[in-house]
């Protein structure tokens, strides 16, 4: 119950960057995630929590809400970028979000490789330039 409450609290307090520039907003969002995983207790417990989700529906719902909040924020940022003409209007929002979040989660959960703020810049720039698609 304590973990579920903590996950719900995290979901309620996710920052929504709005700098007026899609690149800067995306970098800020990804850097926030990296900070959570590298500078808080969440970084030590998240891998175990993800495994426990299969057996605990309340935990799965709470973690899903947190991740869903992050995903909605990503969609908001991308939509603003489309509205301002910074991004093509026909981008696949689901794929774009996966391409932004995927490298962080993969590096953190699978490779257990170091994460740093500059990695957020690299991911955003690679996706925005289309390098990840070539």
JSON list of N, CA and C in Angstrom, two decimals, residues 71 74-75 78 88 90-103 123 127-128 132-133:
[
{"chain": "A", "resi": 71, "resn": "UNK", "atom": "N", "xyz": [3.51, 9.81, -20.36]},
{"chain": "A", "resi": 71, "resn": "UNK", "atom": "CA", "xyz": [3.20, 9.65, -21.78]},
{"chain": "A", "resi": 71, "resn": "UNK", "atom": "C", "xyz": [2.28, 10.78, -22.26]},
{"chain": "A", "resi": 74, "resn": "UNK", "atom": "N", "xyz": [4.27, 13.82, -22.78]},
{"chain": "A", "resi": 74, "resn": "UNK", "atom": "CA", "xyz": [5.01, 13.72, -24.04]},
{"chain": "A", "resi": 74, "resn": "UNK", "atom": "C", "xyz": [4.10, 14.08, -25.21]},
{"chain": "A", "resi": 75, "resn": "UNK", "atom": "N", "xyz": [2.87, 13.56, -25.21]},
{"chain": "A", "resi": 75, "resn": "UNK", "atom": "CA", "xyz": [1.93, 13.88, -26.29]},
{"chain": "A", "resi": 75, "resn": "UNK", "atom": "C", "xyz": [1.63, 15.37, -26.31]},
{"chain": "A", "resi": 78, "resn": "UNK", "atom": "N", "xyz": [4.58, 17.15, -27.89]},
{"chain": "A", "resi": 78, "resn": "UNK", "atom": "CA", "xyz": [4.62, 16.91, -29.34]},
{"chain": "A", "resi": 78, "resn": "UNK", "atom": "C", "xyz": [3.51, 17.68, -30.05]},
{"chain": "A", "resi": 88, "resn": "UNK", "atom": "N", "xyz": [6.36, 17.93, -38.03]},
{"chain": "A", "resi": 88, "resn": "UNK", "atom": "CA", "xyz": [5.40, 17.60, -39.08]},
{"chain": "A", "resi": 88, "resn": "UNK", "atom": "C", "xyz": [4.05, 17.28, -38.47]},
{"chain": "A", "resi": 90, "resn": "UNK", "atom": "N", "xyz": [1.97, 15.06, -39.39]},
{"chain": "A", "resi": 90, "resn": "UNK", "atom": "CA", "xyz": [1.58, 13.67, -39.56]},
{"chain": "A", "resi": 90, "resn": "UNK", "atom": "C", "xyz": [2.42, 12.69, -38.73]},
{"chain": "A", "resi": 91, "resn": "UNK", "atom": "N", "xyz": [3.14, 13.17, -37.73]},
{"chain": "A", "resi": 91, "resn": "UNK", "atom": "CA", "xyz": [3.97, 12.24, -36.97]},
{"chain": "A", "resi": 91, "resn": "UNK", "atom": "C", "xyz": [3.09, 11.29, -36.16]},
{"chain": "A", "resi": 92, "resn": "UNK", "atom": "N", "xyz": [3.60, 10.12, -35.94]},
{"chain": "A", "resi": 92, "resn": "UNK", "atom": "CA", "xyz": [2.93, 9.11, -35.13]},
{"chain": "A", "resi": 92, "resn": "UNK", "atom": "C", "xyz": [3.32, 9.38, -33.68]},
{"chain": "A", "resi": 93, "resn": "UNK", "atom": "N", "xyz": [2.39, 9.92, -32.90]},
{"chain": "A", "resi": 93, "resn": "UNK", "atom": "CA", "xyz": [2.69, 10.30, -31.52]},
{"chain": "A", "resi": 93, "resn": "UNK", "atom": "C", "xyz": [3.10, 9.10, -30.67]},
{"chain": "A", "resi": 94, "resn": "UNK", "atom": "N", "xyz": [2.45, 7.97, -30.87]},
{"chain": "A", "resi": 94, "resn": "UNK", "atom": "CA", "xyz": [2.79, 6.77, -30.10]},
{"chain": "A", "resi": 94, "resn": "UNK", "atom": "C", "xyz": [4.23, 6.34, -30.38]},
{"chain": "A", "resi": 95, "resn": "UNK", "atom": "N", "xyz": [4.59, 6.29, -31.65]},
{"chain": "A", "resi": 95, "resn": "UNK", "atom": "CA", "xyz": [5.94, 5.88, -32.03]},
{"chain": "A", "resi": 95, "resn": "UNK", "atom": "C", "xyz": [6.96, 6.90, -31.53]},
{"chain": "A", "resi": 96, "resn": "UNK", "atom": "N", "xyz": [6.65, 8.17, -31.67]},
{"chain": "A", "resi": 96, "resn": "UNK", "atom": "CA", "xyz": [7.58, 9.21, -31.21]},
{"chain": "A", "resi": 96, "resn": "UNK", "atom": "C", "xyz": [7.83, 9.08, -29.71]},
{"chain": "A", "resi": 97, "resn": "UNK", "atom": "N", "xyz": [6.77, 8.86, -28.94]},
{"chain": "A", "resi": 97, "resn": "UNK", "atom": "CA", "xyz": [6.93, 8.69, -27.49]},
{"chain": "A", "resi": 97, "resn": "UNK", "atom": "C", "xyz": [7.77, 7.45, -27.19]},
{"chain": "A", "resi": 98, "resn": "UNK", "atom": "N", "xyz": [7.50, 6.36, -27.87]},
{"chain": "A", "resi": 98, "resn": "UNK", "atom": "CA", "xyz": [8.29, 5.14, -27.66]},
{"chain": "A", "resi": 98, "resn": "UNK", "atom": "C", "xyz": [9.76, 5.38, -27.98]},
{"chain": "A", "resi": 99, "resn": "UNK", "atom": "N", "xyz": [10.02, 6.13, -29.04]},
{"chain": "A", "resi": 99, "resn": "UNK", "atom": "CA", "xyz": [11.39, 6.40, -29.44]},
{"chain": "A", "resi": 99, "resn": "UNK", "atom": "C", "xyz": [12.11, 7.31, -28.45]},
{"chain": "A", "resi": 100, "resn": "UNK", "atom": "N", "xyz": [11.38, 8.16, -27.77]},
{"chain": "A", "resi": 100, "resn": "UNK", "atom": "CA", "xyz": [11.99, 9.04, -26.76]},
{"chain": "A", "resi": 100, "resn": "UNK", "atom": "C", "xyz": [12.23, 8.28, -25.46]},
{"chain": "A", "resi": 101, "resn": "UNK", "atom": "N", "xyz": [11.22, 7.58, -24.99]},
{"chain": "A", "resi": 101, "resn": "UNK", "atom": "CA", "xyz": [11.32, 6.90, -23.71]},
{"chain": "A", "resi": 101, "resn": "UNK", "atom": "C", "xyz": [12.11, 5.60, -23.77]},
{"chain": "A", "resi": 102, "resn": "UNK", "atom": "N", "xyz": [11.98, 4.90, -24.88]},
{"chain": "A", "resi": 102, "resn": "UNK", "atom": "CA", "xyz": [12.59, 3.57, -25.01]},
{"chain": "A", "resi": 102, "resn": "UNK", "atom": "C", "xyz": [14.07, 3.50, -24.67]},
{"chain": "A", "resi": 103, "resn": "UNK", "atom": "N", "xyz": [14.90, 4.37, -25.21]},
{"chain": "A", "resi": 103, "resn": "UNK", "atom": "CA", "xyz": [16.34, 4.28, -24.90]},
{"chain": "A", "resi": 103, "resn": "UNK", "atom": "C", "xyz": [16.65, 4.47, -23.42]},
{"chain": "A", "resi": 123, "resn": "UNK", "atom": "N", "xyz": [19.25, 11.59, -27.14]},
{"chain": "A", "resi": 123, "resn": "UNK", "atom": "CA", "xyz": [18.04, 10.89, -27.58]},
{"chain": "A", "resi": 123, "resn": "UNK", "atom": "C", "xyz": [17.13, 11.83, -28.34]},
{"chain": "A", "resi": 127, "resn": "UNK", "atom": "N", "xyz": [16.20, 11.55, -32.39]},
{"chain": "A", "resi": 127, "resn": "UNK", "atom": "CA", "xyz": [14.82, 11.34, -32.86]},
{"chain": "A", "resi": 127, "resn": "UNK", "atom": "C", "xyz": [14.37, 12.52, -33.72]},
{"chain": "A", "resi": 128, "resn": "UNK", "atom": "N", "xyz": [14.64, 13.75, -33.28]},
{"chain": "A", "resi": 128, "resn": "UNK", "atom": "CA", "xyz": [14.20, 14.91, -34.06]},
{"chain": "A", "resi": 128, "resn": "UNK", "atom": "C", "xyz": [14.88, 15.00, -35.42]},
{"chain": "A", "resi": 132, "resn": "UNK", "atom": "N", "xyz": [17.33, 8.02, -35.69]},
{"chain": "A", "resi": 132, "resn": "UNK", "atom": "CA", "xyz": [16.89, 6.75, -35.12]},
{"chain": "A", "resi": 132, "resn": "UNK", "atom": "C", "xyz": [16.10, 5.93, -36.12]},
{"chain": "A", "resi": 133, "resn": "UNK", "atom": "N", "xyz": [15.69, 6.53, -37.22]},
{"chain": "A", "resi": 133, "resn": "UNK", "atom": "CA", "xyz": [14.89, 5.84, -38.21]},
{"chain": "A", "resi": 133, "resn": "UNK", "atom": "C", "xyz": [15.69, 5.35, -39.41]}
]
